[in-house]
PDB file of C-alpha atoms and ligand atoms in Angstrom:
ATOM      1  CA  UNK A   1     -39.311  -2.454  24.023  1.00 94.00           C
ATOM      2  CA  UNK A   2     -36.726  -0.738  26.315  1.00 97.00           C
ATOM      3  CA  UNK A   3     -39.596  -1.157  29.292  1.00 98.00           C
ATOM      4  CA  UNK A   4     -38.089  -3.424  32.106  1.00 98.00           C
ATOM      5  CA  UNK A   5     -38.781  -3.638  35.888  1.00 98.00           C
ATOM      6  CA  UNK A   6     -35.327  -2.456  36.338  1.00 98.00           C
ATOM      7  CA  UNK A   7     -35.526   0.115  34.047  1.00 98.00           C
ATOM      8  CA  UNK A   8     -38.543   1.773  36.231  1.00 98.00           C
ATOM      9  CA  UNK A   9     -36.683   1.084  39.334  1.00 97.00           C
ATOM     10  CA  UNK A  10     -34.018   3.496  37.954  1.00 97.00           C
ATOM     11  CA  UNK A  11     -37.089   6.197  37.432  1.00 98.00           C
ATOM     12  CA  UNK A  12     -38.226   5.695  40.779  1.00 97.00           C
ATOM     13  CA  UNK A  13     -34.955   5.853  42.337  1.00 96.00           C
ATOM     14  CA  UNK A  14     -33.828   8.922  40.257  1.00 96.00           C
ATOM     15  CA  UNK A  15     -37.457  11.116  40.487  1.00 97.00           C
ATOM     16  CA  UNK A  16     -39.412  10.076  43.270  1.00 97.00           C
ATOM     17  CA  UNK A  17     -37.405   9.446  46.082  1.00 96.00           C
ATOM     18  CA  UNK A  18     -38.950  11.755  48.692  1.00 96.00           C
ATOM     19  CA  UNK A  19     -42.538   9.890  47.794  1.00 96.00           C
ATOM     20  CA  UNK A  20     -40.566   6.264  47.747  1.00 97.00           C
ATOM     21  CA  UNK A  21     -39.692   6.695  51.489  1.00 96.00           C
ATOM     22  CA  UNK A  22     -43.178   8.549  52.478  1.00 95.00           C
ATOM     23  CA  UNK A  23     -44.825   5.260  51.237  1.00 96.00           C
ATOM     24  CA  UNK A  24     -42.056   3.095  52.739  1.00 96.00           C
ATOM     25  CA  UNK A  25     -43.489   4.609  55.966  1.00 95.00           C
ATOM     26  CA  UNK A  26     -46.927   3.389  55.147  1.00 93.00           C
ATOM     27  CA  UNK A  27     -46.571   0.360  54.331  1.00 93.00           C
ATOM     28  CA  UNK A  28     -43.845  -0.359  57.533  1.00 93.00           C
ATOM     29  CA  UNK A  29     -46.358   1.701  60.137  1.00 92.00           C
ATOM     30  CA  UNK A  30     -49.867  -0.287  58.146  1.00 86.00           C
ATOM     31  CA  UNK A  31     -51.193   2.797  56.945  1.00 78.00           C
ATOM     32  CA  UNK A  32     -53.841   3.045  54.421  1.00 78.00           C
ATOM     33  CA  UNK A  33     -53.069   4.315  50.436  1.00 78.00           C
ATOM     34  CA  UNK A  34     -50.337   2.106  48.862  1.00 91.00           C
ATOM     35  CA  UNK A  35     -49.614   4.156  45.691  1.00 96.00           C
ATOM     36  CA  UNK A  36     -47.329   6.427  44.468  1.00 97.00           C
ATOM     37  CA  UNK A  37     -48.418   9.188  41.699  1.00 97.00           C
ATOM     38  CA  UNK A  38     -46.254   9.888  38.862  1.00 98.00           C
ATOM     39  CA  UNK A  39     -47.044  12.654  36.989  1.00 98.00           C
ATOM     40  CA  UNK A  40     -46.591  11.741  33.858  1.00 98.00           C
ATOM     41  CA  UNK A  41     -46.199  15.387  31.760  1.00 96.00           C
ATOM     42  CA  UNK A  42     -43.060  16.635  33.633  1.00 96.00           C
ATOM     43  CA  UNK A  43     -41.503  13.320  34.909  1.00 97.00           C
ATOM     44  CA  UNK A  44     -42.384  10.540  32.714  1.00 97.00           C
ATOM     45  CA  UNK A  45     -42.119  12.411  29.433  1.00 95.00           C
ATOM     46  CA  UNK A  46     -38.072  13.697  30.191  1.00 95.00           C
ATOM     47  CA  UNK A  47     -37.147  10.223  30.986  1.00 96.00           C
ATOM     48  CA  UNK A  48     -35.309   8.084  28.173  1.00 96.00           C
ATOM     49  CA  UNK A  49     -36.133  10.783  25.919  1.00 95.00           C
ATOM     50  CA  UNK A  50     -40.312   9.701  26.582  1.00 96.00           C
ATOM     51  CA  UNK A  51     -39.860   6.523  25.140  1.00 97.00           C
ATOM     52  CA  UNK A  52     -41.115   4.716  28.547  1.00 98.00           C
ATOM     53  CA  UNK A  53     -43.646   6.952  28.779  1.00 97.00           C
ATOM     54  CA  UNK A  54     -44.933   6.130  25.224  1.00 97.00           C
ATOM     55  CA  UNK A  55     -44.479   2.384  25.633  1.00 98.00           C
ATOM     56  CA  UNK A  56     -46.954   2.718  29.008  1.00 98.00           C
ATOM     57  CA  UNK A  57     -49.522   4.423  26.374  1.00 98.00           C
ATOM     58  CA  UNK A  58     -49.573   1.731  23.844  1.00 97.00           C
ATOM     59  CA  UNK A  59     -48.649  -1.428  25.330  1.00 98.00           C
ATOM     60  CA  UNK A  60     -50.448  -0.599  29.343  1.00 98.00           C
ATOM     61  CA  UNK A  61     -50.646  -3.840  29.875  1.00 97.00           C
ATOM     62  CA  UNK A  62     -47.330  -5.148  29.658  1.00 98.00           C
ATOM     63  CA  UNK A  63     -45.424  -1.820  30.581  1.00 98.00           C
ATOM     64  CA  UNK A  64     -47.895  -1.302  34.212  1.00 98.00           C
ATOM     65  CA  UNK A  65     -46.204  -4.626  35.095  1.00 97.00           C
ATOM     66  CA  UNK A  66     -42.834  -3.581  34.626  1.00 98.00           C
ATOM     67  CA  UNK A  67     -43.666  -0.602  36.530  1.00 98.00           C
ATOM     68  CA  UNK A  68     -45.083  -2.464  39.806  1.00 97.00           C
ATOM     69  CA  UNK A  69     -42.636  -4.920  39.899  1.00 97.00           C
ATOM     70  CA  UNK A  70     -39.672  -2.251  39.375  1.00 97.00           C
ATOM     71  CA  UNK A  71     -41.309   0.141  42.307  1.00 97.00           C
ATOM     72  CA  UNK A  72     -41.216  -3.320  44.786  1.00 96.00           C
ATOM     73  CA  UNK A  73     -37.698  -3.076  44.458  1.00 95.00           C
ATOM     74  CA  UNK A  74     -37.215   0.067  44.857  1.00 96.00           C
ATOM     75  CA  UNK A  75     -34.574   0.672  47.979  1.00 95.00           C
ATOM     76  CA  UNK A  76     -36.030   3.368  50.528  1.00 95.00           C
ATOM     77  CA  UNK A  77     -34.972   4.578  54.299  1.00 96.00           C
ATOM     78  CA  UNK A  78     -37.073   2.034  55.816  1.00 95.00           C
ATOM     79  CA  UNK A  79     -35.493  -0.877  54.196  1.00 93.00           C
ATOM     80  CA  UNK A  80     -39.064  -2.865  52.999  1.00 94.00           C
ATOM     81  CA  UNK A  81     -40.153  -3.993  50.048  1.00 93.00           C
ATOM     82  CA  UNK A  82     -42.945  -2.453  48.260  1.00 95.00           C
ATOM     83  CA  UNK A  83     -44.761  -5.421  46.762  1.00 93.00           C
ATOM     84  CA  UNK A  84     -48.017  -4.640  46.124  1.00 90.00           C
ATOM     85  CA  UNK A  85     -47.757  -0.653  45.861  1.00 95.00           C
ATOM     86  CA  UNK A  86     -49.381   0.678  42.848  1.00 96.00           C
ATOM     87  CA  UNK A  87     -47.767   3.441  40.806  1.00 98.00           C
ATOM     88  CA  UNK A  88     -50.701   5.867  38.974  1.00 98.00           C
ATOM     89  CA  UNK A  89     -49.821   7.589  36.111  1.00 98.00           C
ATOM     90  CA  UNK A  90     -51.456  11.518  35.948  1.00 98.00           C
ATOM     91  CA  UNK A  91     -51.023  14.696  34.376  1.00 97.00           C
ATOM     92  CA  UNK A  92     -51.046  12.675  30.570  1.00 97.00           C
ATOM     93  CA  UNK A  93     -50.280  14.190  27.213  1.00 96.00           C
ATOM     94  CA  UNK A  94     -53.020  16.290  25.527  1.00 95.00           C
ATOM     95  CA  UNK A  95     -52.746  13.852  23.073  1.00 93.00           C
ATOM     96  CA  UNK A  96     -54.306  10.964  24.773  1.00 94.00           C
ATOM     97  CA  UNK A  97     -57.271  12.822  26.180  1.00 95.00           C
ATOM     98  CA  UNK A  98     -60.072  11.457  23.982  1.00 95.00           C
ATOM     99  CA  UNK A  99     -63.475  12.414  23.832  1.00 93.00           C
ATOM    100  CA  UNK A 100     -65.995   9.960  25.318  1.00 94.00           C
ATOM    101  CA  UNK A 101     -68.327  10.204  22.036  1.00 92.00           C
ATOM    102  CA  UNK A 102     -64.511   9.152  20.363  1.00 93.00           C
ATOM    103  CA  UNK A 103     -63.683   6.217  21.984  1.00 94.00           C
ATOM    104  CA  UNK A 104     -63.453   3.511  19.089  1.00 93.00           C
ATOM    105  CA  UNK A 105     -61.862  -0.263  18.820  1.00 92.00           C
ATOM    106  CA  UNK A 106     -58.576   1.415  18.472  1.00 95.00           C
ATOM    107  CA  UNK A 107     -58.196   2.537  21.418  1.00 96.00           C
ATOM    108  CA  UNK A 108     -58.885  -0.740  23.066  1.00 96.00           C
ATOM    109  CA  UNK A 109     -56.180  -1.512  25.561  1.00 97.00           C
ATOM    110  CA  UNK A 110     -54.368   1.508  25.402  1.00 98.00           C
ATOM    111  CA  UNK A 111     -53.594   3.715  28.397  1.00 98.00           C
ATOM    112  CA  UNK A 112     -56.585   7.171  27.478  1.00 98.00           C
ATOM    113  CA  UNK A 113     -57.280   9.894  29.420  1.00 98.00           C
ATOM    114  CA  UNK A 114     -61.283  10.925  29.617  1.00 97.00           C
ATOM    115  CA  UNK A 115     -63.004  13.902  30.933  1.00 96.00           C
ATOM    116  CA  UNK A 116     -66.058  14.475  31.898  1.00 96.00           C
ATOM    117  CA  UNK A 117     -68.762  14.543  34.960  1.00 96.00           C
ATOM    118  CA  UNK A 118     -69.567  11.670  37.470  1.00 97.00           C
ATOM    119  CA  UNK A 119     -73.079  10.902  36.760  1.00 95.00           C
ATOM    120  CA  UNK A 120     -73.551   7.466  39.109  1.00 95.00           C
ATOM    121  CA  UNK A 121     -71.319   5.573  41.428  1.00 96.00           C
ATOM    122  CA  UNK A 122     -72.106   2.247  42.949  1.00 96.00           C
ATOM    123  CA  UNK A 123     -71.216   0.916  46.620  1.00 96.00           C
ATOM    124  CA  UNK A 124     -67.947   0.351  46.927  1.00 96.00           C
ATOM    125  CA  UNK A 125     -67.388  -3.725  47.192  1.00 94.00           C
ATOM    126  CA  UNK A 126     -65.145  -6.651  47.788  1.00 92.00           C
ATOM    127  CA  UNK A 127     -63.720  -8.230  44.309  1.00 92.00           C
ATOM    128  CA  UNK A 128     -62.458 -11.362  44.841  1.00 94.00           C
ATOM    129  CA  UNK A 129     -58.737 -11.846  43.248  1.00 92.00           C
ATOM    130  CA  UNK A 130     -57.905 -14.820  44.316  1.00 94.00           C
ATOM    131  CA  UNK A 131     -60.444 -17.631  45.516  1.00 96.00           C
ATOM    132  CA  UNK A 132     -59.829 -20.240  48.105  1.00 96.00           C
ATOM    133  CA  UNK A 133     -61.433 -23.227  47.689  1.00 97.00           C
ATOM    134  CA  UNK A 134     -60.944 -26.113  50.140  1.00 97.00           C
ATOM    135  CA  UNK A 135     -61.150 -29.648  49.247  1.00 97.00           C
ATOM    136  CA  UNK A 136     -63.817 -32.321  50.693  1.00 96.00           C
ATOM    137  CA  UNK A 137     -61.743 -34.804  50.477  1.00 96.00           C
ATOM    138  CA  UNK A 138     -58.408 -33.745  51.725  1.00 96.00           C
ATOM    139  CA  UNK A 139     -58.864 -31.084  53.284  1.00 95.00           C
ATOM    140  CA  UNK A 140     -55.927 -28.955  51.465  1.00 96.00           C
ATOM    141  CA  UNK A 141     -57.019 -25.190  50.018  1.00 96.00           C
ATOM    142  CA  UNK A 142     -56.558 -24.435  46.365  1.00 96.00           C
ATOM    143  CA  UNK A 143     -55.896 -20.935  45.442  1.00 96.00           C
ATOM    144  CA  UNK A 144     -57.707 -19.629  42.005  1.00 95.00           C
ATOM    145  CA  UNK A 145     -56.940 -16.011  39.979  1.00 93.00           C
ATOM    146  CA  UNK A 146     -59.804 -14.226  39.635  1.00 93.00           C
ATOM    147  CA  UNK A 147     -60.179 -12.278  36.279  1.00 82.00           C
ATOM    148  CA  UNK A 148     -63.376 -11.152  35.164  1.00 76.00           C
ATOM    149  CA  UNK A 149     -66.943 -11.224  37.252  1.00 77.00           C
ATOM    150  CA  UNK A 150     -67.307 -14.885  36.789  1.00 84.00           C
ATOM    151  CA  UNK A 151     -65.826 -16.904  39.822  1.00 90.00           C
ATOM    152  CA  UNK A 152     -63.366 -19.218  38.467  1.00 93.00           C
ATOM    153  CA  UNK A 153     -63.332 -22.820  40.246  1.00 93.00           C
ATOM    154  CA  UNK A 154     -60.929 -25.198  40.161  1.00 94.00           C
ATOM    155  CA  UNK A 155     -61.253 -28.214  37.676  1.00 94.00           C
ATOM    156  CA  UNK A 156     -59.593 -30.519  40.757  1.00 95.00           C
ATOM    157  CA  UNK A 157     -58.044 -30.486  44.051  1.00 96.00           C
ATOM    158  CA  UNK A 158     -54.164 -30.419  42.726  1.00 95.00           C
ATOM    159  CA  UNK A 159     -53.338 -32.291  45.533  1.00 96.00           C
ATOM    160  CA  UNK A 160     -56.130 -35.550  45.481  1.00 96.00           C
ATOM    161  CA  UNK A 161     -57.802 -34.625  42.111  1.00 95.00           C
ATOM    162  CA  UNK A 162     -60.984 -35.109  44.038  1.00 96.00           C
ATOM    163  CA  UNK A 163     -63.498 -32.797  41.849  1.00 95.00           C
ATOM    164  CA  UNK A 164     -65.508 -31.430  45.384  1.00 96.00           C
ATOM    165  CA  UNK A 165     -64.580 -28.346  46.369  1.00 96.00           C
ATOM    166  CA  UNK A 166     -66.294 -25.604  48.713  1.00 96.00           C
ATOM    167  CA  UNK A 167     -65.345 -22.072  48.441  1.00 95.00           C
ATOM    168  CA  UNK A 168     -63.725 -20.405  51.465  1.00 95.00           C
ATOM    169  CA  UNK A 169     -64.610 -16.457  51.638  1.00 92.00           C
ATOM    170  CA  UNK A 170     -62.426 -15.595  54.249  1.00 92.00           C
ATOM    171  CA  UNK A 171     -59.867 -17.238  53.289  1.00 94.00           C
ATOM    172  CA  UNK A 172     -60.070 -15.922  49.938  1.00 94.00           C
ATOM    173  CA  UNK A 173     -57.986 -11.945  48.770  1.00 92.00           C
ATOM    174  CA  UNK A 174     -60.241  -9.549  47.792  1.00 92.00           C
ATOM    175  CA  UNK A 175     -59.703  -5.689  46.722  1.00 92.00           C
ATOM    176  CA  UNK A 176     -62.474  -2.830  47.178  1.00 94.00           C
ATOM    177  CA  UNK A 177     -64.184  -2.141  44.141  1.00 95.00           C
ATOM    178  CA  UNK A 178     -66.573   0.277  42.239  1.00 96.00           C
ATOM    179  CA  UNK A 179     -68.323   0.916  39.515  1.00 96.00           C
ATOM    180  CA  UNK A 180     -68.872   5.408  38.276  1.00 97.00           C
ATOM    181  CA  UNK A 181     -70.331   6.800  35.526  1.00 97.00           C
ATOM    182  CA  UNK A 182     -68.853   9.527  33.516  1.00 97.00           C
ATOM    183  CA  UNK A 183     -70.827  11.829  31.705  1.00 97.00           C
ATOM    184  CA  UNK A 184     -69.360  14.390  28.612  1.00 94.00           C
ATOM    185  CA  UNK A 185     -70.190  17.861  29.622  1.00 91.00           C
ATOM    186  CA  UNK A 186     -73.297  19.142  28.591  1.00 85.00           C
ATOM    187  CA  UNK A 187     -71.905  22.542  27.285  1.00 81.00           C
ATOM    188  CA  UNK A 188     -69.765  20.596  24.937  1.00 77.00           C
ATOM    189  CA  UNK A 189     -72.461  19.064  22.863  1.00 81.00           C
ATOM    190  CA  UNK A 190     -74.114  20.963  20.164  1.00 81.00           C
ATOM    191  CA  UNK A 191     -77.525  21.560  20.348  1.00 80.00           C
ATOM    192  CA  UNK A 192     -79.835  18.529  20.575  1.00 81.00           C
ATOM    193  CA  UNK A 193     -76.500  15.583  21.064  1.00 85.00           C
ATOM    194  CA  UNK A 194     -77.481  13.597  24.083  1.00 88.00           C
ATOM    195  CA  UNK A 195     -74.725  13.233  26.429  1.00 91.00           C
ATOM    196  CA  UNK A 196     -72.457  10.019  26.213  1.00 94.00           C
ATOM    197  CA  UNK A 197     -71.149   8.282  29.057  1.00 95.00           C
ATOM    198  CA  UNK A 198     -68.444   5.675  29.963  1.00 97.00           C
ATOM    199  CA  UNK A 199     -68.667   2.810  32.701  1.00 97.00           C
ATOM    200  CA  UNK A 200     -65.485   3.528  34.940  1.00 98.00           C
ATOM    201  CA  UNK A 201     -64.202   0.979  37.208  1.00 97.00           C
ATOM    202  CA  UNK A 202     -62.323   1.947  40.453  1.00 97.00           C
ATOM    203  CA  UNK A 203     -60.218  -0.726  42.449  1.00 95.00           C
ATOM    204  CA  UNK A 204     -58.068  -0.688  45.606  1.00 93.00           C
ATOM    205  CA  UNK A 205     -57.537   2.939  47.235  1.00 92.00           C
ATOM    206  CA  UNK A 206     -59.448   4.391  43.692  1.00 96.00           C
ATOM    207  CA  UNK A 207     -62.551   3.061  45.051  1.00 95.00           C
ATOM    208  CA  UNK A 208     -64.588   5.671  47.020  1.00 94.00           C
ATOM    209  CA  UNK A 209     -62.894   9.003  45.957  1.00 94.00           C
ATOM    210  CA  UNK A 210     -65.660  10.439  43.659  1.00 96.00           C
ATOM    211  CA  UNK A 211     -69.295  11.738  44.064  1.00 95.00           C
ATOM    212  CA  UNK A 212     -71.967  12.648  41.929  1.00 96.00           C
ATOM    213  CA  UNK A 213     -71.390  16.059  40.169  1.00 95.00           C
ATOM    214  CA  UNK A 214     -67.612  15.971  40.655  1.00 97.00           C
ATOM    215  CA  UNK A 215     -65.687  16.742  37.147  1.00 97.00           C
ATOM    216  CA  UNK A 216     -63.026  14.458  37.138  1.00 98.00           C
ATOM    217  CA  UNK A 217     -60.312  13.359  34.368  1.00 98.00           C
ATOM    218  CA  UNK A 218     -59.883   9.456  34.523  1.00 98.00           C
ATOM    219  CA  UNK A 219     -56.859   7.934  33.152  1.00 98.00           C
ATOM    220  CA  UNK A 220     -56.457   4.235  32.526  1.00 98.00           C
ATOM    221  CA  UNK A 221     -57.422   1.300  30.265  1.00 98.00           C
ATOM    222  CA  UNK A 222     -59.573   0.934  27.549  1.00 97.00           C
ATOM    223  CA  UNK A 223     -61.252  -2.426  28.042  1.00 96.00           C
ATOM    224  CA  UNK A 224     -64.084  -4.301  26.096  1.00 93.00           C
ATOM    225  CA  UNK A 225     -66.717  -7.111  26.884  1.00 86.00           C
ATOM    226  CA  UNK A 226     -68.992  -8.520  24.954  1.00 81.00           C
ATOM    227  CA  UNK A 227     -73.155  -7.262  25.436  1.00 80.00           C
ATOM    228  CA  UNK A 228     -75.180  -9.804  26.682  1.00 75.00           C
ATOM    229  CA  UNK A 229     -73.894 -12.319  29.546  1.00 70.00           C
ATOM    230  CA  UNK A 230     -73.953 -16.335  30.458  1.00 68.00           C
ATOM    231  CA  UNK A 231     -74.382 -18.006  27.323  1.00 71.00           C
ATOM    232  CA  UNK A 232     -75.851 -15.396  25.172  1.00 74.00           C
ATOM    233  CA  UNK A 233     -72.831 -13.379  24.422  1.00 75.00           C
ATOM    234  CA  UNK A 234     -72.728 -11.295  21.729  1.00 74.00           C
ATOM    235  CA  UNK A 235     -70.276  -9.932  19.033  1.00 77.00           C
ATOM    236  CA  UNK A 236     -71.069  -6.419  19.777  1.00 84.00           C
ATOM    237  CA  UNK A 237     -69.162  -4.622  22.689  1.00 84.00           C
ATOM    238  CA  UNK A 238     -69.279  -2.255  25.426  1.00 90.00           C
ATOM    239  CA  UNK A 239     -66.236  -0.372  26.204  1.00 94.00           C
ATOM    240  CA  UNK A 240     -65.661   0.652  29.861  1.00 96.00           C
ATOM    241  CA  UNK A 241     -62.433   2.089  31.596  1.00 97.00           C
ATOM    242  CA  UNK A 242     -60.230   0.043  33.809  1.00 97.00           C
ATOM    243  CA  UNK A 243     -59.296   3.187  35.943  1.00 98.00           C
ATOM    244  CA  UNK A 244     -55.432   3.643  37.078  1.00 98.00           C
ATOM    245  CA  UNK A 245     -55.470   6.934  38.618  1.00 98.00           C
ATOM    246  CA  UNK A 246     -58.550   9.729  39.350  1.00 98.00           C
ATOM    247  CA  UNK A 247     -58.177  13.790  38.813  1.00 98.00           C
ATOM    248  CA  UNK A 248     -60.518  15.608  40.888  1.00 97.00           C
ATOM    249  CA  UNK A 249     -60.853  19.093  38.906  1.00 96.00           C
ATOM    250  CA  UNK A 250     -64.009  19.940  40.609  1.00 92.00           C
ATOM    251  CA  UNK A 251     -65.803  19.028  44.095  1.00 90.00           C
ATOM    252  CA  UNK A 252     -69.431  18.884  44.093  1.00 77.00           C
ATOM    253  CA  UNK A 253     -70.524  19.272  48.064  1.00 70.00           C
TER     254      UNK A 253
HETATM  255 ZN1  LIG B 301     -57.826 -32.965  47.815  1.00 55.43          ZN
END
């Protein structure tokens, strides 16, 4: 893998340094939107001879945090560090547009790019990402990573090993979140298909963007969970999207 946070800082440096300082000024004056959008088509694709670009398609994972640790270093005008921007990857390959009715185990954890019309969107919520919990006994606050919907608690307070804990929300992180719909388009389907959809999930400054009736292109991470939940689980799956980036093509008012 030739993928490296240095390697990205080099892209950033070399292709997006008028955006690098214009989100430098964000994040010194507060302001809201900490990512920067790299098309991927015309910038990505003539860097390294594409090879970065197709490492972030098959191993998104791995290669996303190369890229957000290689944009915090990034230098800029304003001389702070961009820890915690988010670089979003647009404009993909024809290639890796799949069809929603296509999506298949192989293209679980792989970077896609799906089209189609928002159908639902829920309210747009705190996720927690990293729980506080304080300890009874002591007093001192242990900090858990938050993956999936299930709060995680700590086993222990790592400083006592007392096993009471009580969860702090305030003093917990937490990222906006939502959950869209996206529906194939109906004049796609041949007559009497019923129109697939995908579960979408929108974090940070993703969350929000859409409406009902907009046709958007959504490009991000195949991800699967098993059907059922608690202890029922099941071997089957449901695929949904772990969004990086949103295309508006079309603004339903
Ligand atoms: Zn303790």
């Amino acid at each position: 893998m030739i993928s490296s946070p240095t390697l990205w800082t080099e892209f950033f440096e070399r292709y997006y340094r008028d955006e690098i300082n214009k989100l430098a000024y964000k994040v010194k004056s507060g302001g809201d939107g900490r990512s920067l959008y790299v098309n991927f088509v015309n910038d990505l694709l003539i860097f390294q001879e594409g090879k970065l670009g197709e490492e972030l398609l098959e191993h998104p994972d791995e290669v996303l945090m190369h890229a957000e640790k290689g944009l915090a270093n990034v230098s800029n005008i304003y001389g702070v560090s961009l820890e915690g921007c988010k670089p979003r990857f647009y404009a993909l390959p024809t290639a890796r547009k799949v069809l929603i009715r296509d999506l298949r185990s192989q293209h679980i954890s792989k970077f896609v790019a799906v089209e189609g019309i928002v159908r639902k969107v829920t309210e747009v919520r705190p996720r927690i990402v990293e729980a506080a919990f304080a300890c009874t006994n002591c007093g001192s606050v242990n900090m858990v990573q938050q993956e999936d919907s299930q709060l995680r608690q700590p086993y222990e307070c790592s400083r006592c090993h007392n096993r009471r804990l009580v969860f702090l929300p305030d003093s917990s992180v937490s990222i906006d979140s939502q959950r869209v719909k996206i529906q194939e388009y109906p004049e796609n389907l041949r007559g009497g298909e019923q129109p697939q959809t995908i579960d979408v999930i929108l974090e940070g400054d993703l969350a929000g963007l859409i409406n009902p009736g907009d046709r958007v292109i959504v490009n991000g991470i195949v991800r699967a969970k098993p059907r059922g939940s608690g202890q029922r689980k099941l071997t089957h799956m449901d695929l949904y999207i772990e969004g990086n980036s949103v295309e508006i093509l079309q603004q339903e008012y």
